[in-house]
Amino acid sequence: MPFLENVNFPVLTCNLDLSKVPEMSAAKHLMNSTVLTVNGTKVGVIGYLTPDTKFLITPNTLEFKDEIECINEEASKMKAEGINIIIALGHSGYQRDQEIAASCPEVDVVIGGHSHSFLYTGTEPDVERSEGPYPTVVKQKSGKEVPVVQAYAYTKYLGKLHLQFDKDGNLIEFDGTPILLNASVERESDVLALLEVYRKNITDLENSIVGHTKVQLEGRSTVCRSVECNLGNLIADSMIYARVVEDQGGAFWTDAPIAIVNGGGIRSGIDKRSDGSITETDVLSVLPFGNDLYVVRTSGKQLRSSLELSATKRTKDSSGGFLQFSGLRVTYDYHNEQGNRVTSVEVRCGQCEVPDYEPLDESKTYNIIITQFLKDGGDEHNFVENGTVPVLMKWKDKEALVEYLKHRDYVYPELEGRIAVIESTNSGASVMVSIKYLTLASTLVFLLSFLY
């Protein structure tokens, strides 16, 4: 709400149902759409947001409508008002953007985000690999061509799209390419001046070394949201460590031998520097939300159900519900139908002298460490069963990671086979994979010109 109350520009999304959130419905700059005037011509811009957002926020009282339905409804209103050029501007992912382009007949261009998709035509200018051409052209049933664009993420690229329309608002020509914002691009003096206000605090964090790594800490969303990643392993292990330090295991090594974190909660990786140093800035980049940690008591049946849900979250435009963990070994078989993809689960024992793994018993209950986000039902997960009370731990997630790093000379987390994925090749054969996908996503401008 503070953001909506302080902005002086339109914030667009047509598919929000704000009936249960009156304070948002009162925000004067939150709109379904807006109309710009470009060279004397009216251009409609309709916003949309992935309905998966409901599962990415807590508490999740917001309700979402289907993007395509609301875009078509809003576009029809604009057409009735004589607005012939319509842009869909949203945050639902590259795959959904293409579906919108195909299914919204009045829309002329789709500018998207969310999936961090890097689109490029030709030889890529840096390490990112293209997920599709820029623009990606979708042909509607009528034969109308609709360009779809994204421009990666983190303002590394500036999307440039040039559109030409005739006097009736028909798109007749388009071209463009993302611009790499490297040292050749002149920096704005007013932005640099603003950065100086905060530089000391940032510099202090950058100079505060909390640990060292011997290996690259892989935290890209395209990896941690679809397969095992070593940074996910490290974070989950640090959560286990935090509980061990609390010494609640009695005669045994711990009372909570399993820790789970959603891949979407890992916001970046940590590059290996020449000296291996890890700074507070690195940790904040990885875990910026400061999630509390909780111990929850969950049945084996519910744990398997959560892992099945995790399997469904492993998609190209994943919102982040794919789980990383410590104390579990899980096999997903994507030959099987949804709901039956978890073919093997081994759990680490807590009430044992030497930690070891045993098959999951659905009739047993297990103490599991999770973040507040997961405790509150984030990403549709449910780890808190009726009648159970989550136990708040001493440290937050980032504090647990910092303490874990501080008490080790070096870390070198590896891929341990905690997550095994079986899927078919094009030939139909089965293959066990540990894939590192490169997808990539979005900041862009568009240029409009008109032929009369």
XYZ file of C-alpha atoms in Angstrom:
452
model
C 0.000 0.000 0.000
C 2.731 2.584 0.695
C 3.870 2.162 -2.908
C 0.385 2.711 -4.342
C -0.159 5.705 -2.079
C 3.038 7.439 -3.176
C 3.307 6.819 -6.918
C 2.265 9.511 -9.371
C 1.845 7.238 -12.394
C -0.725 4.572 -13.322
C -0.266 1.045 -11.935
C -2.150 -1.237 -14.314
C -3.796 -4.623 -13.848
C -7.241 -5.539 -15.117
C -7.572 -8.956 -13.471
C -7.576 -8.053 -9.770
C -10.734 -8.518 -7.716
C -10.379 -5.925 -4.967
C -13.757 -6.500 -3.321
C -12.094 -7.963 -0.218
C -9.329 -5.341 -0.119
C -11.074 -1.948 0.079
C -7.865 -0.062 0.856
C -6.436 -1.128 -2.518
C -9.632 -0.361 -4.411
C -9.373 3.196 -3.060
C -5.863 3.693 -4.502
C -6.337 6.357 -7.163
C -3.428 5.255 -9.358
C -4.379 1.550 -9.475
C -6.304 1.040 -12.729
C -7.347 -1.612 -15.229
C -5.920 0.392 -18.105
C -4.874 3.819 -19.259
C -4.815 5.793 -22.493
C -1.704 7.548 -23.795
C -1.620 10.139 -26.538
C 1.292 9.585 -28.925
C 1.708 12.081 -31.776
C -1.959 12.950 -31.453
C -3.098 9.312 -31.563
C -4.704 7.545 -28.618
C -3.000 4.327 -27.512
C -4.634 2.035 -24.961
C -2.496 0.131 -22.453
C -4.074 -2.732 -20.474
C -2.264 -4.238 -17.492
C -2.392 -7.838 -16.282
C -0.777 -9.914 -13.538
C -0.321 -13.655 -13.139
C -3.012 -15.239 -10.912
C -0.141 -17.196 -9.341
C 0.564 -13.988 -7.413
C -2.146 -15.132 -5.007
C 0.207 -17.887 -3.873
C 3.280 -15.647 -3.736
C 1.960 -13.220 -1.126
C 0.813 -13.616 2.444
C -1.826 -13.091 3.579
C -3.409 -13.869 0.213
C -6.799 -12.157 0.397
C -6.523 -10.927 -3.188
C -8.589 -12.703 -5.828
C -7.588 -12.851 -9.481
C -9.554 -13.124 -12.689
C -8.340 -14.779 -15.873
C -5.975 -12.500 -17.784
C -7.370 -13.212 -21.250
C -10.966 -12.675 -20.172
C -10.275 -9.302 -18.562
C -7.991 -8.078 -21.372
C -10.660 -8.827 -23.971
C -13.296 -7.089 -21.858
C -11.153 -3.989 -21.403
C -10.080 -3.956 -25.061
C -13.717 -4.066 -26.208
C -14.445 -0.966 -24.123
C -11.476 0.828 -25.675
C -12.525 -0.091 -29.205
C -16.007 1.254 -28.487
C -14.374 4.552 -27.499
C -12.502 4.749 -30.796
C -9.113 3.589 -29.509
C -7.650 1.405 -32.254
C -4.155 0.699 -30.935
C -4.005 -1.507 -27.844
C -0.999 -2.781 -25.903
C -1.158 -5.524 -23.257
C 1.476 -4.856 -20.577
C 1.873 -7.515 -17.923
C 3.650 -9.940 -15.673
C 2.484 -13.500 -16.355
C 5.427 -15.155 -18.102
C 6.568 -15.740 -21.681
C 4.338 -18.753 -22.292
C 1.221 -16.975 -21.034
C 2.162 -13.823 -22.980
C 2.023 -15.850 -26.195
C -1.359 -17.299 -25.229
C -2.628 -13.755 -24.634
C -1.310 -12.641 -28.024
C -3.124 -15.538 -29.680
C -6.424 -15.131 -27.808
C -6.967 -11.357 -27.588
C -8.023 -10.209 -31.080
C -7.963 -6.478 -30.307
C -4.441 -6.506 -28.837
C -1.644 -5.306 -31.139
C 1.443 -6.018 -29.013
C 2.224 -7.843 -25.758
C 4.963 -6.557 -23.445
C 5.608 -9.131 -20.743
C 7.630 -10.119 -17.720
C 7.721 -12.551 -14.778
C 9.601 -15.431 -16.426
C 12.789 -13.364 -16.928
C 12.846 -14.523 -20.550
C 15.719 -13.255 -22.653
C 14.553 -12.870 -26.245
C 17.014 -12.047 -29.001
C 17.439 -12.374 -32.741
C 21.005 -13.026 -33.875
C 24.171 -13.452 -31.824
C 23.575 -12.716 -28.147
C 25.633 -9.780 -26.792
C 26.505 -11.380 -23.443
C 26.227 -14.653 -21.493
C 22.408 -14.894 -21.650
C 21.056 -17.367 -24.205
C 17.916 -16.522 -26.117
C 14.684 -18.330 -25.285
C 13.084 -17.053 -28.484
C 13.274 -14.313 -31.126
C 12.813 -10.612 -30.330
C 10.072 -9.950 -31.023
C 8.339 -13.324 -30.907
C 5.538 -13.181 -33.464
C 2.227 -14.895 -32.675
C -0.294 -15.319 -35.495
C -3.957 -15.184 -34.516
C -6.641 -17.279 -36.252
C -7.559 -14.224 -38.313
C -4.005 -14.043 -39.649
C -3.166 -10.953 -37.582
C 0.428 -10.960 -36.311
C 1.078 -9.856 -32.723
C 4.667 -9.231 -31.506
C 5.523 -10.434 -27.989
C 8.557 -9.051 -26.129
C 10.421 -9.332 -22.835
C 13.865 -8.034 -21.892
C 15.416 -10.345 -19.284
C 15.698 -8.896 -15.736
C 17.630 -6.705 -13.266
C 17.663 -3.801 -15.783
C 20.585 -5.470 -17.526
C 18.871 -4.845 -20.867
C 16.589 -2.108 -22.146
C 14.014 -3.421 -24.575
C 13.617 -1.376 -27.744
C 10.576 -2.041 -29.919
C 9.612 0.085 -32.908
C 6.024 -0.202 -34.176
C 4.436 1.333 -37.273
C 0.668 1.620 -37.621
C -1.432 2.892 -40.495
C -4.094 5.565 -40.040
C -6.698 2.928 -39.108
C -4.562 1.546 -36.296
C -3.364 -1.561 -38.121
C 0.159 -2.692 -37.254
C 2.062 -2.814 -40.527
C 5.705 -3.023 -39.457
C 7.739 -3.793 -36.338
C 11.335 -4.416 -35.339
C 13.582 -4.066 -32.327
C 16.191 -5.575 -30.074
C 17.167 -5.481 -26.388
C 19.997 -3.051 -25.652
C 22.717 -4.299 -23.287
C 23.229 -1.587 -20.660
C 27.009 -1.919 -20.396
C 29.706 0.704 -19.864
C 29.073 2.167 -23.315
C 25.746 3.565 -22.101
C 26.118 6.959 -20.453
C 24.984 7.068 -16.832
C 22.494 9.658 -15.600
C 23.993 12.186 -13.186
C 20.799 12.568 -11.116
C 20.602 8.805 -10.566
C 24.257 8.685 -9.551
C 23.649 11.519 -7.085
C 20.751 9.612 -5.537
C 22.908 6.507 -5.188
C 25.487 8.488 -3.237
C 22.909 9.095 -0.496
C 22.826 5.359 0.223
C 26.353 4.406 -0.768
C 27.881 4.355 2.733
C 25.343 1.863 4.060
C 25.764 -0.305 0.989
C 29.558 -0.060 1.165
C 29.510 -1.159 4.802
C 27.506 -4.250 3.849
C 29.774 -4.938 0.878
C 32.834 -4.793 3.134
C 31.350 -7.075 5.798
C 32.649 -10.574 5.008
C 30.593 -13.332 6.651
C 32.117 -16.403 5.017
C 33.993 -17.945 2.121
C 33.110 -20.379 -0.631
C 35.278 -22.634 -2.752
C 32.571 -23.043 -5.387
C 30.024 -21.068 -7.371
C 26.759 -20.844 -5.430
C 24.064 -21.467 -8.035
C 20.904 -19.527 -7.282
C 19.427 -18.627 -10.656
C 15.667 -18.967 -10.760
C 15.926 -21.050 -13.910
C 17.815 -23.678 -11.927
C 16.509 -23.552 -8.348
C 12.894 -23.552 -9.519
C 13.256 -26.744 -11.532
C 16.121 -28.936 -10.264
C 18.407 -29.340 -7.258
C 20.738 -26.359 -6.815
C 23.720 -26.180 -4.478
C 22.688 -22.834 -2.978
C 19.311 -24.338 -2.120
C 21.167 -27.162 -0.395
C 23.310 -24.671 1.523
C 20.330 -22.606 2.697
C 18.386 -25.672 3.815
C 21.462 -27.043 5.612
C 21.842 -23.717 7.430
C 18.248 -24.030 8.650
C 19.080 -27.467 10.064
C 22.164 -25.962 11.717
C 20.059 -23.206 13.296
C 17.877 -25.816 14.989
C 20.869 -27.881 16.109
C 22.305 -24.761 17.771
C 19.020 -24.322 19.645
C 19.715 -27.797 21.096
C 16.137 -29.048 21.248
C 16.981 -32.628 20.332
C 17.387 -33.919 23.874
C 19.442 -37.106 23.771
C 19.492 -37.010 19.968
C 21.248 -34.763 17.468
C 18.094 -32.760 16.579
C 14.324 -32.838 16.806
C 13.922 -31.449 13.256
C 16.093 -33.271 10.688
C 14.291 -31.923 7.595
C 14.337 -28.353 6.230
C 12.441 -27.064 3.200
C 12.665 -23.788 1.270
C 10.793 -22.776 -1.885
C 12.967 -22.172 -4.930
C 11.269 -18.817 -5.475
C 12.616 -17.616 -2.132
C 16.170 -17.850 -3.485
C 16.485 -14.529 -5.266
C 20.001 -14.739 -6.712
C 23.186 -16.753 -6.720
C 26.614 -15.845 -5.339
C 29.495 -15.659 -7.792
C 32.795 -17.092 -6.609
C 35.312 -14.277 -6.149
C 39.063 -14.788 -6.388
C 39.319 -14.851 -2.576
C 36.064 -16.778 -2.161
C 34.560 -14.092 0.071
C 30.828 -13.906 0.803
C 29.523 -10.554 2.044
C 26.403 -9.416 3.846
C 25.305 -7.872 0.561
C 25.479 -11.306 -1.061
C 23.308 -12.843 1.644
C 20.760 -10.030 1.390
C 20.617 -10.484 -2.375
C 19.885 -14.182 -1.919
C 17.433 -13.888 1.005
C 16.040 -10.330 1.030
C 12.734 -11.037 2.770
C 13.950 -11.919 6.257
C 11.620 -14.886 6.712
C 11.143 -16.242 10.219
C 11.846 -19.960 10.584
C 9.378 -22.386 12.125
C 9.317 -26.030 13.144
C 6.077 -27.696 12.057
C 4.833 -31.206 12.747
C 3.621 -32.777 9.513
C 2.379 -36.244 8.628
C 4.238 -38.331 6.098
C 1.108 -38.319 3.957
C 0.992 -34.519 3.913
C 4.723 -34.313 3.207
C 4.289 -36.538 0.149
C 1.367 -34.361 -0.970
C 3.577 -31.256 -0.704
C 6.272 -32.940 -2.775
C 3.671 -33.838 -5.413
C 2.683 -30.174 -5.511
C 6.357 -29.256 -5.861
C 6.515 -31.508 -8.923
C 3.704 -29.533 -10.570
C 5.568 -26.274 -9.956
C 8.496 -27.347 -12.145
C 7.533 -25.391 -15.248
C 9.300 -22.958 -17.560
C 7.389 -19.986 -16.162
C 7.508 -21.320 -12.587
C 6.412 -18.982 -9.838
C 8.885 -20.601 -7.451
C 6.898 -23.319 -5.692
C 9.433 -26.026 -6.581
C 11.052 -27.061 -3.298
C 14.701 -27.324 -2.230
C 15.494 -29.217 0.947
C 17.843 -30.838 3.436
C 17.095 -34.228 4.967
C 15.120 -35.587 2.006
C 15.956 -37.604 -1.096
C 13.163 -37.439 -3.649
C 12.646 -38.890 -7.130
C 10.134 -37.310 -9.516
C 9.042 -39.330 -12.570
C 7.433 -37.104 -15.191
C 6.211 -40.089 -17.192
C 3.513 -40.370 -14.545
C 0.378 -38.281 -14.330
C 0.169 -35.293 -12.023
C -0.357 -36.480 -8.464
C 1.688 -39.658 -8.965
C 5.102 -38.281 -9.899
C 6.808 -38.786 -6.528
C 8.095 -42.340 -6.854
C 10.595 -42.392 -3.994
C 11.062 -40.399 -0.778
C 13.736 -41.021 1.821
C 13.802 -39.019 5.057
C 16.687 -38.365 7.428
C 16.254 -39.598 10.968
C 16.495 -37.207 13.915
C 16.100 -39.564 16.839
C 19.180 -41.569 15.978
C 22.823 -41.609 17.020
C 24.091 -41.393 13.444
C 21.961 -39.531 10.855
C 20.790 -41.879 8.120
C 17.956 -42.135 5.610
C 14.891 -44.371 5.650
C 11.784 -44.634 3.434
C 9.013 -42.126 4.122
C 6.257 -43.577 6.310
C 2.957 -41.834 5.566
C 1.553 -42.888 8.939
C 4.339 -41.175 10.892
C 4.723 -37.490 11.744
C 7.884 -35.520 11.061
C 9.303 -32.288 12.452
C 10.180 -30.033 9.524
C 11.790 -26.575 9.424
C 10.128 -24.180 6.985
C 10.036 -20.443 6.321
C 7.189 -18.186 7.357
C 6.228 -17.894 3.689
C 5.596 -21.634 3.476
C 3.968 -21.689 6.915
C 1.444 -19.139 5.692
C 0.559 -21.192 2.620
C 2.819 -19.548 0.059
C 2.941 -21.167 -3.401
C -0.185 -23.187 -2.401
C 1.825 -25.373 -0.015
C 0.288 -26.657 3.210
C 2.685 -27.868 5.878
C 0.607 -26.855 8.909
C -2.019 -29.473 9.671
C -5.111 -28.842 11.755
C -4.459 -28.948 15.477
C -0.723 -28.344 15.193
C 1.048 -25.186 16.328
C 4.213 -24.040 14.489
C 7.165 -23.314 16.779
C 9.046 -20.068 16.071
C 12.825 -20.447 15.930
C 15.417 -17.946 17.161
C 16.927 -16.959 13.819
C 15.460 -15.752 10.542
C 16.520 -17.463 7.321
C 19.269 -14.970 6.445
C 20.581 -14.987 10.036
C 20.788 -18.774 9.945
C 22.776 -18.617 6.705
C 25.151 -15.966 8.069
C 25.809 -17.952 11.260
C 26.350 -21.128 9.265
C 28.898 -19.360 7.057
C 30.681 -17.672 9.966
C 31.369 -20.991 11.666
C 33.089 -22.534 8.640
C 36.389 -21.597 7.029
C 34.943 -22.446 3.613
C 31.741 -23.902 2.218
C 31.644 -26.024 -0.934
C 28.077 -27.325 -1.321
C 27.609 -29.907 -4.029
C 24.772 -31.518 -5.939
C 24.067 -34.587 -3.835
C 21.139 -36.226 -5.587
C 18.631 -34.815 -3.127
C 16.346 -34.297 -6.125
C 16.282 -36.792 -8.989
C 14.134 -36.123 -12.049
C 13.131 -38.764 -14.585
C 11.692 -37.507 -17.853
C 11.468 -38.744 -21.420
C 13.674 -37.777 -24.348
C 12.283 -37.048 -27.810
C 12.869 -40.699 -28.672
C 10.651 -41.780 -25.783
C 13.516 -43.178 -23.721
C 13.849 -42.349 -20.042
C 16.696 -40.263 -18.733
C 17.674 -39.089 -15.256
C 18.442 -35.405 -15.418
C 19.860 -32.581 -13.392
C 19.175 -29.755 -15.822
C 20.444 -26.192 -15.578
C 17.983 -24.184 -17.632
C 18.788 -20.759 -18.963
C 15.638 -18.708 -19.177
C 15.804 -15.073 -18.648
C 13.067 -11.335 -18.266
C 12.008 -7.705 -18.348
C 12.235 -3.973 -18.561
C 11.443 -2.294 -21.789
C 10.372 0.750 -23.678
C 8.496 0.921 -26.906
C 8.550 3.472 -29.696
C 5.456 4.147 -31.729
C 5.326 5.794 -35.103
C 2.358 6.213 -37.382
C 1.950 6.303 -41.146
C -0.830 8.490 -42.454
